[in-house]
Amino acid sequence: MITRLAISGYRSLRDVTLALGRVNIVTGANGSGKSSLYRALRLLSDVAQGRVVASLAAEGGLSSTLWAGPEKFSREMKSGQHPVQGTRRSGPVSLKLGFSAEDYGYAIDLGLPPPSSSRFALDPVIKVEAVWTGELLGRANVIAERHGAHSRLREGKSGAWRDCTEHLSHFDSMMTHRADPLDGWELLLLRERMRRWRFYDHLRTDRDAPARRPQIGTFTPILAADGSDIGAALQTIIEMGDRAALDAAVADAFDGATLGVNDRFEVEMKQHGLLRELNVAELSEGTLRYILLIAALLSPRPPELMILNEPEASLHPDLLGPLARLVTKAAEHCQIVIVSHSSELVAALDRHPESLLVRLEKELGETILPDRSASPWKWPTR
Ligand SMILES: Nc1ncnc2c1ncn2[C@@H]1O[C@H](COP(=O)(O)OP(=O)(O)OP(=O)(O)O)[C@@H](O)[C@H]1O
Ligand SMILES: [Mg+2]
């Protein structure tokens, strides 16, 4: 389970460290930083996929994603006595992301490249990375570190450092290029775990949504991010997953309805009062959205961490109670982060015994967590 998340210099998240629990509900007003938090987790998983630099570039590059305010706020700026203005930088430009679990932690620090005439001169570069054991980085528990092109790993038995002779490119993470089953097996382990984090963001349900298109079905223990394989994913739950939980979730949400998958792998729903099943093309947007959430949350191969962005979109308030129960069921097998605007969903989930409410607010353009004290965190230094 991930117990801490730290973000620095990313959009409105100037400096945020937070503890995570089993079920985490991120909420706050428009523009408070919820999507940025979601994106920051995504960027961390992109590191493990070897595409963090490309993802940052797709978001507009460091010039857009870096915190646009001053490096620090003085007390006078906070009280309004002085206008908010930039002061001379004391530290380098940097965007830092990190997390730790009970066993390992990881952090990355990205910055600007030295001036050059390259056509890629605006690409962010990876300056520092570190992997450590335990929750908090310290001098003694680092097991792998990277500074610029140099990386080194700690030998398993002796604990002595071994420098890697091969240089790392500034756009390659040590998580993808030093993770080796023999030398860097801990990196490999952590990387694979990060790769398995699962994100669902605005599953489409409009008339042309991928979920409504015909498909070829094969065993599908993990619903695709666009929901295109919904029929196969449901059939997989029926055949090798928790079928009782599936039936219970459908009964909880749609009184008297049953869900099935026909031999063309189309989802069908039998509703009370109708003479025939309705197929996926005929289902309403909210109904289809809910079915997609069922398939995502009851996956027979649950990830370590599942992150859902505004799952309540287009759902009637009556479905929010069942959705909270569905999430609670899923939380038996994985850790969950839910970004939500819905006060009803937030309130329902907050009753979960292991839930943690992350309420975001904005102060001088910066995201703050008014109800939480920052959890201890240490960044690797450049
Ligand atoms: N580089 C930046 N520096 C500082 N703030 C930024 C930067 N880029 C974007 N922002 C601001 O960060 C805030 C958080 O945006 P975000 O999209 O995370 O909000 P949100 O909580 O998801 O809002 P909504 O509920 O409207 O989706 C916005 O006000 C946005 O304008
Ligand atoms: Mg948002």
mmCIF file of N, CA and C and ligand atoms in Angstrom, residues 11-12 28-37 63-69 310 341 360 362 365 367, ligand 1:
data_model
loop_
_atom_site.group_PDB
_atom_site.id
_atom_site.type_symbol
_atom_site.label_atom_id
_atom_site.label_comp_id
_atom_site.label_asym_id
_atom_site.label_seq_id
_atom_site.Cartn_x
_atom_site.Cartn_y
_atom_site.Cartn_z
ATOM 1 N N ARG A 11 2.298 22.390 -11.253
ATOM 2 C CA ARG A 11 1.083 23.229 -11.342
ATOM 3 C C ARG A 11 0.788 23.907 -10.004
ATOM 4 N N SER A 12 -0.451 23.758 -9.502
ATOM 5 C CA SER A 12 -0.750 24.476 -8.251
ATOM 6 C C SER A 12 -0.219 23.735 -7.028
ATOM 7 N N GLY A 28 -12.615 18.995 -3.450
ATOM 8 C CA GLY A 28 -12.308 20.421 -3.335
ATOM 9 C C GLY A 28 -12.990 21.182 -4.447
ATOM 10 N N ALA A 29 -13.008 22.496 -4.341
ATOM 11 C CA ALA A 29 -13.705 23.338 -5.318
ATOM 12 C C ALA A 29 -13.035 23.259 -6.684
ATOM 13 N N ASN A 30 -13.675 23.825 -7.695
ATOM 14 C CA ASN A 30 -13.075 23.886 -9.035
ATOM 15 C C ASN A 30 -11.738 24.619 -8.933
ATOM 16 N N GLY A 31 -10.756 24.062 -9.591
ATOM 17 C CA GLY A 31 -9.454 24.726 -9.603
ATOM 18 C C GLY A 31 -8.644 24.547 -8.337
ATOM 19 N N SER A 32 -9.074 23.646 -7.430
ATOM 20 C CA SER A 32 -8.320 23.507 -6.186
ATOM 21 C C SER A 32 -7.107 22.587 -6.347
ATOM 22 N N GLY A 33 -7.070 21.818 -7.427
ATOM 23 C CA GLY A 33 -5.877 20.990 -7.666
ATOM 24 C C GLY A 33 -6.129 19.491 -7.707
ATOM 25 N N LYS A 34 -7.394 19.103 -7.804
ATOM 26 C CA LYS A 34 -7.713 17.662 -7.802
ATOM 27 C C LYS A 34 -7.137 16.971 -9.032
ATOM 28 N N SER A 35 -7.404 17.549 -10.202
ATOM 29 C CA SER A 35 -6.899 16.905 -11.418
ATOM 30 C C SER A 35 -5.380 16.925 -11.444
ATOM 31 N N SER A 36 -4.790 17.963 -10.877
ATOM 32 C CA SER A 36 -3.328 18.018 -10.852
ATOM 33 C C SER A 36 -2.772 16.881 -9.998
ATOM 34 N N LEU A 37 -3.456 16.579 -8.916
ATOM 35 C CA LEU A 37 -3.021 15.467 -8.065
ATOM 36 C C LEU A 37 -3.139 14.138 -8.827
ATOM 37 N N SER A 63 7.612 24.511 -18.928
ATOM 38 C CA SER A 63 7.216 25.910 -18.815
ATOM 39 C C SER A 63 5.754 26.033 -18.431
ATOM 40 N N SER A 64 4.938 25.049 -18.812
ATOM 41 C CA SER A 64 3.528 25.110 -18.441
ATOM 42 C C SER A 64 3.244 24.387 -17.133
ATOM 43 N N THR A 65 3.924 23.263 -16.901
ATOM 44 C CA THR A 65 3.560 22.452 -15.740
ATOM 45 C C THR A 65 4.218 22.930 -14.444
ATOM 46 N N LEU A 66 5.312 23.662 -14.561
ATOM 47 C CA LEU A 66 5.953 24.124 -13.329
ATOM 48 C C LEU A 66 5.052 25.091 -12.594
ATOM 49 N N TRP A 67 5.100 25.056 -11.304
ATOM 50 C CA TRP A 67 4.386 26.009 -10.440
ATOM 51 C C TRP A 67 4.676 27.424 -10.942
ATOM 52 N N ALA A 68 3.591 28.183 -11.211
ATOM 53 C CA ALA A 68 3.756 29.500 -11.836
ATOM 54 C C ALA A 68 3.893 30.637 -10.827
ATOM 55 N N GLY A 69 3.917 30.313 -9.536
ATOM 56 C CA GLY A 69 4.047 31.366 -8.524
ATOM 57 C C GLY A 69 5.487 31.547 -8.095
ATOM 58 N N GLU A 310 -13.376 11.469 -10.929
ATOM 59 C CA GLU A 310 -14.788 11.840 -11.013
ATOM 60 C C GLU A 310 -15.676 10.717 -11.549
ATOM 61 N N HIS A 341 -16.278 15.281 -6.996
ATOM 62 C CA HIS A 341 -16.942 16.552 -6.754
ATOM 63 C C HIS A 341 -18.209 16.358 -5.953
ATOM 64 N N LEU A 360 -8.954 19.643 -0.649
ATOM 65 C CA LEU A 360 -7.993 20.602 -1.189
ATOM 66 C C LEU A 360 -8.598 21.999 -1.204
ATOM 67 N N LYS A 362 -7.407 26.338 -2.128
ATOM 68 C CA LYS A 362 -6.377 27.150 -2.764
ATOM 69 C C LYS A 362 -6.102 28.398 -1.960
ATOM 70 N N GLY A 365 -3.180 30.924 -4.999
ATOM 71 C CA GLY A 365 -2.890 30.131 -6.187
ATOM 72 C C GLY A 365 -2.277 28.779 -5.901
ATOM 73 N N THR A 367 -2.196 25.037 -3.962
ATOM 74 C CA THR A 367 -3.066 24.042 -3.332
ATOM 75 C C THR A 367 -2.577 23.759 -1.912
HETATM 76 N N1 LIG B 1 1.782 26.024 -13.851
HETATM 77 C C1 LIG B 1 0.838 26.328 -12.964
HETATM 78 N N2 LIG B 1 1.153 26.981 -11.813
HETATM 79 C C2 LIG B 1 0.224 27.290 -10.897
HETATM 80 N N3 LIG B 1 -1.082 26.984 -11.023
HETATM 81 C C3 LIG B 1 -1.455 26.334 -12.142
HETATM 82 C C4 LIG B 1 -0.531 25.956 -13.163
HETATM 83 N N4 LIG B 1 -1.187 25.316 -14.140
HETATM 84 C C5 LIG B 1 -2.484 25.291 -13.755
HETATM 85 N N5 LIG B 1 -2.651 25.897 -12.561
HETATM 86 C C6 LIG B 1 -3.875 26.063 -11.783
HETATM 87 O O1 LIG B 1 -3.990 24.995 -10.888
HETATM 88 C C7 LIG B 1 -5.326 24.874 -10.465
HETATM 89 C C8 LIG B 1 -5.693 23.435 -10.266
HETATM 90 O O2 LIG B 1 -6.135 22.859 -11.456
HETATM 91 P P1 LIG B 1 -6.875 21.469 -11.486
HETATM 92 O O3 LIG B 1 -7.183 21.199 -12.905
HETATM 93 O O4 LIG B 1 -6.079 20.465 -10.751
HETATM 94 O O5 LIG B 1 -8.199 21.800 -10.673
HETATM 95 P P2 LIG B 1 -9.366 20.820 -10.248
HETATM 96 O O6 LIG B 1 -9.385 20.793 -8.763
HETATM 97 O O7 LIG B 1 -9.264 19.550 -10.975
HETATM 98 O O8 LIG B 1 -10.616 21.649 -10.760
HETATM 99 P P3 LIG B 1 -11.973 21.159 -11.492
HETATM 100 O O9 LIG B 1 -12.875 20.755 -10.393
HETATM 101 O O10 LIG B 1 -12.431 22.418 -12.138
HETATM 102 O O11 LIG B 1 -11.630 20.094 -12.443
HETATM 103 C C9 LIG B 1 -6.148 25.651 -11.472
HETATM 104 O O12 LIG B 1 -6.655 26.796 -10.866
HETATM 105 C C10 LIG B 1 -5.162 25.993 -12.565
HETATM 106 O O13 LIG B 1 -5.478 27.210 -13.163
#
